[in-house]
Amino acid sequence: MSNVVVIGTQWGDEGKGKIVDLLSSKADLVVRYQGGNNAGHTLVVDGEQTICHLIPSGILHKDKKCLIGNGVVVDPEVLLEEINKLKGRGISISPDNLSISEKAHLIMPYHQAVDLAREEAKGSDKIGTTGRGIGPCYEDKVGRRGVRAIDLLEPETLEEKIRANLKEKNFFLTKLLNAEPLEFQPIFDSYSEMAEKLRPFISDVSVEIDNAIRSGKKILFEGAQGTHLDIDHGTYPFVTSSNPVSGGVCAGAGVGPDKLHHIVGIIKAYTTRVGAGPFTTELLDETGDYIQEKGAEFGATTGRRRRCGWLDLVMMKDSIRYNGLTSLAITKLDVLTGLDKLKICVAYDLDGEKIYSSPASLKKLAKCTPIYEEFPGWKEDISSARSLDQLPRTARYYLKRIEEITDVLFSLVSVGPMREQTIELMDQF
Ligand code: GDP
Ligand code: IMO
Ligand code: MG
């Protein structure tokens, strides 16, 4: 098998960054296909932490090409900052190891302004977005008025589009959202300046991927967010505005489905959610606090405290179906160490009926209560385990039950944030 997709199976922050960094050593190209800098993917290499928001998590590997696909929404200012930060640490970034699709849509200052003002206006009904302008940017893309990376190279098109958009956005900002209007000139000037810096990186990513595949190279596709934040399949409207599911790879990178060979679902050993929305297995007690503290569950993008709860295999079965997962990679198993008892949700109870998939109605979902299977915990430190037989019997049983219930095998077990804190069970490529 040659091409691998890494997908978040929950509500994001499953540890995709660590796994993508790890698998990058076996790939030639690493490709982001959706989302934007709402993502925060953490890599820990030689004790040093790097958080990638836009640049694919393969960037620390020399001689690997990182590509930002057309399905990604790119904030050019954030991208340039990320490039500079990495350069400042001695990591060379050039068109040799980074490309941005000419068709990728750009996040503009008015997108962020609308995102923030809209959330503010919603008060207690807010989604809890990352405030990065993601939703409004995708709205403009679908509304056929978005600014694309290629427009940076055509000043007249850029000017025309910014002017037309500002007309609408300023009306919306001032008349409906009680926010300040934005001026054309500073936006045009700063985007024109950034255009010159980004010009060498803008390319036809679909063709680059195709050429690589034709010459026998291996591609790793990096999902952002998670399946239950998917605009179609997530807990709508408490979702992001893109398709993190594996089907999103084809549209968001410009490749055919026949080029996707192994779909790895990243599953945290428990569940977290940052932002608002339903969470059936949420723990609002000291066990939830224990997991939050031990797992250092704070958002890598916004620093917000992540809500924590037990592992939910109803969500997982939905994820397996939506993505066609061919293996699972479980992360943060070490965080569960020390708990006397562990629980896994195997079904929901909805008005006395057992159900095995999440209902689309949020009213129904709110009435669902988890049906748990209980397990004994373990006390031993597992962070230095490098094979399954080095795990306590109870930890092995926890894993075995997940495999049995989901009917998908683990390809990898992660027992710490560092590359080497990994038990590899299968070669994904
Ligand atoms: P992503 O958005 O899916 O890439 O995940 P984040 O980077 O937002 O959050 C995952 C966090 O867990 C990061 O701080 C990682 O360094 C950390 N992490 C990843 N795998 C493990 C693991 O197996 N054990 C522990 N303790 N931490 C992990
Ligand atoms: P990674 O890739 C966790 C959540 C936000 C909010 C909702 C919509 O690091 O896993 P948006 O700004 O996208 O319009 O916010 O989605 N969200 C994430 N939660 N991890 C992420 O990315 C997320 N990206 C967006 O908190 O609830
Ligand atoms: Mg994250």
PDB file of N, CA and C and ligand atoms in Angstrom, residues 11-13 16 38-41 127-131 134-135 224-225 229 239-240 274-276 304, ligand 2:
ATOM      1  N   TRP A  11     -13.732  14.629  18.144  1.00  0.00           N
ATOM      2  CA  TRP A  11     -13.980  16.066  17.926  1.00  0.00           C
ATOM      3  C   TRP A  11     -12.659  16.821  17.816  1.00  0.00           C
ATOM      4  N   GLY A  12     -11.686  16.227  17.170  1.00  0.00           N
ATOM      5  CA  GLY A  12     -10.392  16.887  16.995  1.00  0.00           C
ATOM      6  C   GLY A  12      -9.461  16.632  18.165  1.00  0.00           C
ATOM      7  N   ASP A  13      -8.196  17.025  17.979  1.00  0.00           N
ATOM      8  CA  ASP A  13      -7.168  16.939  19.022  1.00  0.00           C
ATOM      9  C   ASP A  13      -6.907  15.505  19.492  1.00  0.00           C
ATOM     10  N   LYS A  16      -3.364  13.751  16.027  1.00  0.00           N
ATOM     11  CA  LYS A  16      -3.046  13.545  14.604  1.00  0.00           C
ATOM     12  C   LYS A  16      -1.633  14.021  14.293  1.00  0.00           C
ATOM     13  N   ASN A  38      -7.540  26.846  12.226  1.00  0.00           N
ATOM     14  CA  ASN A  38      -8.293  26.401  13.406  1.00  0.00           C
ATOM     15  C   ASN A  38      -7.606  25.159  13.981  1.00  0.00           C
ATOM     16  N   ALA A  39      -6.830  24.464  13.144  1.00  0.00           N
ATOM     17  CA  ALA A  39      -6.106  23.266  13.575  1.00  0.00           C
ATOM     18  C   ALA A  39      -4.899  23.646  14.436  1.00  0.00           C
ATOM     19  N   GLY A  40      -4.582  22.777  15.366  1.00  0.00           N
ATOM     20  CA  GLY A  40      -3.348  22.910  16.145  1.00  0.00           C
ATOM     21  C   GLY A  40      -2.801  21.511  16.320  1.00  0.00           C
ATOM     22  N   HIS A  41      -1.775  21.175  15.564  1.00  0.00           N
ATOM     23  CA  HIS A  41      -1.227  19.818  15.583  1.00  0.00           C
ATOM     24  C   HIS A  41       0.140  19.842  16.261  1.00  0.00           C
ATOM     25  N   ILE A 127     -21.190  28.883  18.890  1.00  0.00           N
ATOM     26  CA  ILE A 127     -20.603  27.583  18.539  1.00  0.00           C
ATOM     27  C   ILE A 127     -19.321  27.379  19.347  1.00  0.00           C
ATOM     28  N   GLY A 128     -18.683  28.499  19.704  1.00  0.00           N
ATOM     29  CA  GLY A 128     -17.363  28.380  20.338  1.00  0.00           C
ATOM     30  C   GLY A 128     -16.305  28.146  19.278  1.00  0.00           C
ATOM     31  N   THR A 129     -16.403  28.896  18.171  1.00  0.00           N
ATOM     32  CA  THR A 129     -15.419  28.726  17.088  1.00  0.00           C
ATOM     33  C   THR A 129     -14.035  29.167  17.568  1.00  0.00           C
ATOM     34  N   THR A 130     -13.036  28.887  16.756  1.00  0.00           N
ATOM     35  CA  THR A 130     -11.680  29.309  17.106  1.00  0.00           C
ATOM     36  C   THR A 130     -11.477  30.791  16.778  1.00  0.00           C
ATOM     37  N   GLY A 131     -12.461  31.410  16.144  1.00  0.00           N
ATOM     38  CA  GLY A 131     -12.378  32.840  15.842  1.00  0.00           C
ATOM     39  C   GLY A 131     -11.352  33.170  14.767  1.00  0.00           C
ATOM     40  N   ILE A 134     -12.757  30.845   9.801  1.00  0.00           N
ATOM     41  CA  ILE A 134     -12.884  29.630   8.980  1.00  0.00           C
ATOM     42  C   ILE A 134     -14.257  29.537   8.305  1.00  0.00           C
ATOM     43  N   GLY A 135     -15.325  29.615   9.116  1.00  0.00           N
ATOM     44  CA  GLY A 135     -16.685  29.467   8.574  1.00  0.00           C
ATOM     45  C   GLY A 135     -16.971  30.505   7.497  1.00  0.00           C
ATOM     46  N   ALA A 224      -7.434  17.436   9.380  1.00  0.00           N
ATOM     47  CA  ALA A 224      -7.506  18.342  10.523  1.00  0.00           C
ATOM     48  C   ALA A 224      -8.902  18.186  11.131  1.00  0.00           C
ATOM     49  N   GLN A 225      -9.099  18.734  12.327  1.00  0.00           N
ATOM     50  CA  GLN A 225     -10.348  18.573  13.068  1.00  0.00           C
ATOM     51  C   GLN A 225     -10.670  17.073  13.226  1.00  0.00           C
ATOM     52  N   LEU A 229     -16.764  16.763  13.824  1.00  0.00           N
ATOM     53  CA  LEU A 229     -16.799  18.203  13.533  1.00  0.00           C
ATOM     54  C   LEU A 229     -17.067  18.416  12.041  1.00  0.00           C
ATOM     55  N   VAL A 239     -20.103  22.316  14.632  1.00  0.00           N
ATOM     56  CA  VAL A 239     -19.123  21.655  13.763  1.00  0.00           C
ATOM     57  C   VAL A 239     -18.233  22.722  13.139  1.00  0.00           C
ATOM     58  N   THR A 240     -17.249  22.282  12.374  1.00  0.00           N
ATOM     59  CA  THR A 240     -16.475  23.228  11.580  1.00  0.00           C
ATOM     60  C   THR A 240     -17.108  23.293  10.185  1.00  0.00           C
ATOM     61  N   VAL A 274     -13.519  20.660  22.481  1.00  0.00           N
ATOM     62  CA  VAL A 274     -13.266  22.050  22.830  1.00  0.00           C
ATOM     63  C   VAL A 274     -14.293  22.877  22.061  1.00  0.00           C
ATOM     64  N   GLY A 275     -14.949  23.805  22.744  1.00  0.00           N
ATOM     65  CA  GLY A 275     -16.052  24.523  22.118  1.00  0.00           C
ATOM     66  C   GLY A 275     -17.372  23.908  22.562  1.00  0.00           C
ATOM     67  N   ALA A 276     -18.469  24.514  22.088  1.00  0.00           N
ATOM     68  CA  ALA A 276     -19.797  24.092  22.557  1.00  0.00           C
ATOM     69  C   ALA A 276     -20.307  22.888  21.761  1.00  0.00           C
ATOM     70  N   ARG A 304      -7.977  27.027  25.144  1.00  0.00           N
ATOM     71  CA  ARG A 304      -9.165  26.761  25.977  1.00  0.00           C
ATOM     72  C   ARG A 304      -9.071  25.379  26.624  1.00  0.00           C
TER      73      ARG A 304
HETATM   74  P1  IMO B   2      -7.395  19.979  15.244  1.00  0.00           P
HETATM   75  O1  IMO B   2      -7.010  19.829  13.789  1.00  0.00           O
HETATM   76  C1  IMO B   2     -10.601  20.681  18.107  1.00  0.00           C
HETATM   77  C2  IMO B   2     -13.860  23.309  16.815  1.00  0.00           C
HETATM   78  C3  IMO B   2     -13.987  24.643  17.532  1.00  0.00           C
HETATM   79  C4  IMO B   2     -15.497  24.816  17.461  1.00  0.00           C
HETATM   80  C5  IMO B   2     -15.839  24.262  16.092  1.00  0.00           C
HETATM   81  C6  IMO B   2     -15.963  25.317  14.991  1.00  0.00           C
HETATM   82  O2  IMO B   2      -6.347  20.565  16.097  1.00  0.00           O
HETATM   83  O3  IMO B   2      -7.963  18.705  15.770  1.00  0.00           O
HETATM   84  P2  IMO B   2     -14.176  26.764  13.650  1.00  0.00           P
HETATM   85  O4  IMO B   2     -13.159  27.750  14.124  1.00  0.00           O
HETATM   86  O5  IMO B   2     -13.600  25.619  12.907  1.00  0.00           O
HETATM   87  O6  IMO B   2     -15.310  27.403  12.915  1.00  0.00           O
HETATM   88  O7  IMO B   2     -14.824  26.176  15.014  1.00  0.00           O
HETATM   89  O8  IMO B   2     -14.789  23.374  15.762  1.00  0.00           O
HETATM   90  N1  IMO B   2     -12.520  23.049  16.233  1.00  0.00           N
HETATM   91  C7  IMO B   2     -11.631  22.195  16.744  1.00  0.00           C
HETATM   92  N2  IMO B   2     -11.672  21.462  17.882  1.00  0.00           N
HETATM   93  N3  IMO B   2      -9.554  20.567  17.272  1.00  0.00           N
HETATM   94  C8  IMO B   2      -9.521  21.264  16.120  1.00  0.00           C
HETATM   95  O9  IMO B   2      -8.554  21.082  15.195  1.00  0.00           O
HETATM   96  C9  IMO B   2     -10.574  22.159  15.831  1.00  0.00           C
HETATM   97  N4  IMO B   2     -10.836  23.012  14.815  1.00  0.00           N
HETATM   98  C10 IMO B   2     -12.038  23.536  15.068  1.00  0.00           C
HETATM   99  O10 IMO B   2     -13.526  24.569  18.855  1.00  0.00           O
HETATM  100  O11 IMO B   2     -16.112  24.001  18.425  1.00  0.00           O
END
